[in-house]
């Protein structure tokens, strides 16, 4: 059983930056592909970025390409989502999730474990 805890959310002005962290425990972290998702009230949860367990390959939603960077530190059981040039439309609850699939994916239904989320608010 893998436990995931997100941190780093908060209030930031448009154009600002935030660094979200996902800390994992309870199982062998290296085996898991980790993804970041976000959700706003009344909308479906959407994939933001993902990093695979095997090759460390990454994928990004078109809406965040060039602004967000995902990385993982297997020694520290942590995945980081660095977010720059934030926009009001990035406001959401951000979740990290894990799957045993060896390839990066942004389909929520393929994730096996979820954190409780951290709120990101981009507003002036």
PDB file of C-alpha atoms in Angstrom, residues 29-34 50-59 72 98-106 110-112:
ATOM      1  CA  UNK A  29       8.638   4.054  -4.667  1.00  0.00           C
ATOM      2  CA  UNK A  30      10.823   3.213  -7.659  1.00  0.00           C
ATOM      3  CA  UNK A  31       8.158   0.833  -9.027  1.00  0.00           C
ATOM      4  CA  UNK A  32       5.536   3.523  -9.443  1.00  0.00           C
ATOM      5  CA  UNK A  33       4.752   5.945 -12.199  1.00  0.00           C
ATOM      6  CA  UNK A  34       3.651   9.212 -10.589  1.00  0.00           C
ATOM      7  CA  UNK A  50       3.370  12.412 -15.297  1.00  0.00           C
ATOM      8  CA  UNK A  51       6.776  10.788 -14.873  1.00  0.00           C
ATOM      9  CA  UNK A  52       7.324   7.090 -15.481  1.00  0.00           C
ATOM     10  CA  UNK A  53       8.917   4.621 -13.131  1.00  0.00           C
ATOM     11  CA  UNK A  54      11.065   2.902 -15.709  1.00  0.00           C
ATOM     12  CA  UNK A  55      12.743   5.453 -17.922  1.00  0.00           C
ATOM     13  CA  UNK A  56      11.733   8.630 -16.126  1.00  0.00           C
ATOM     14  CA  UNK A  57      10.025   9.825 -19.274  1.00  0.00           C
ATOM     15  CA  UNK A  58       7.646  12.726 -18.823  1.00  0.00           C
ATOM     16  CA  UNK A  59       4.458  14.008 -20.404  1.00  0.00           C
ATOM     17  CA  UNK A  72      11.442  12.639  -9.229  1.00  0.00           C
ATOM     18  CA  UNK A  98       0.572   6.556  -8.541  1.00  0.00           C
ATOM     19  CA  UNK A  99       0.232   3.580 -10.830  1.00  0.00           C
ATOM     20  CA  UNK A 100       2.247   0.421 -11.392  1.00  0.00           C
ATOM     21  CA  UNK A 101       2.136   1.039 -15.133  1.00  0.00           C
ATOM     22  CA  UNK A 102       5.648   1.506 -16.410  1.00  0.00           C
ATOM     23  CA  UNK A 103       4.731   4.278 -18.815  1.00  0.00           C
ATOM     24  CA  UNK A 104       3.605   7.812 -18.170  1.00  0.00           C
ATOM     25  CA  UNK A 105      -0.123   8.362 -18.433  1.00  0.00           C
ATOM     26  CA  UNK A 106      -2.586  11.085 -17.557  1.00  0.00           C
ATOM     27  CA  UNK A 110      -5.418   4.145 -14.493  1.00  0.00           C
ATOM     28  CA  UNK A 111      -4.091   5.424 -11.170  1.00  0.00           C
ATOM     29  CA  UNK A 112      -4.077   3.096  -8.180  1.00  0.00           C
TER      30      UNK A 112
END
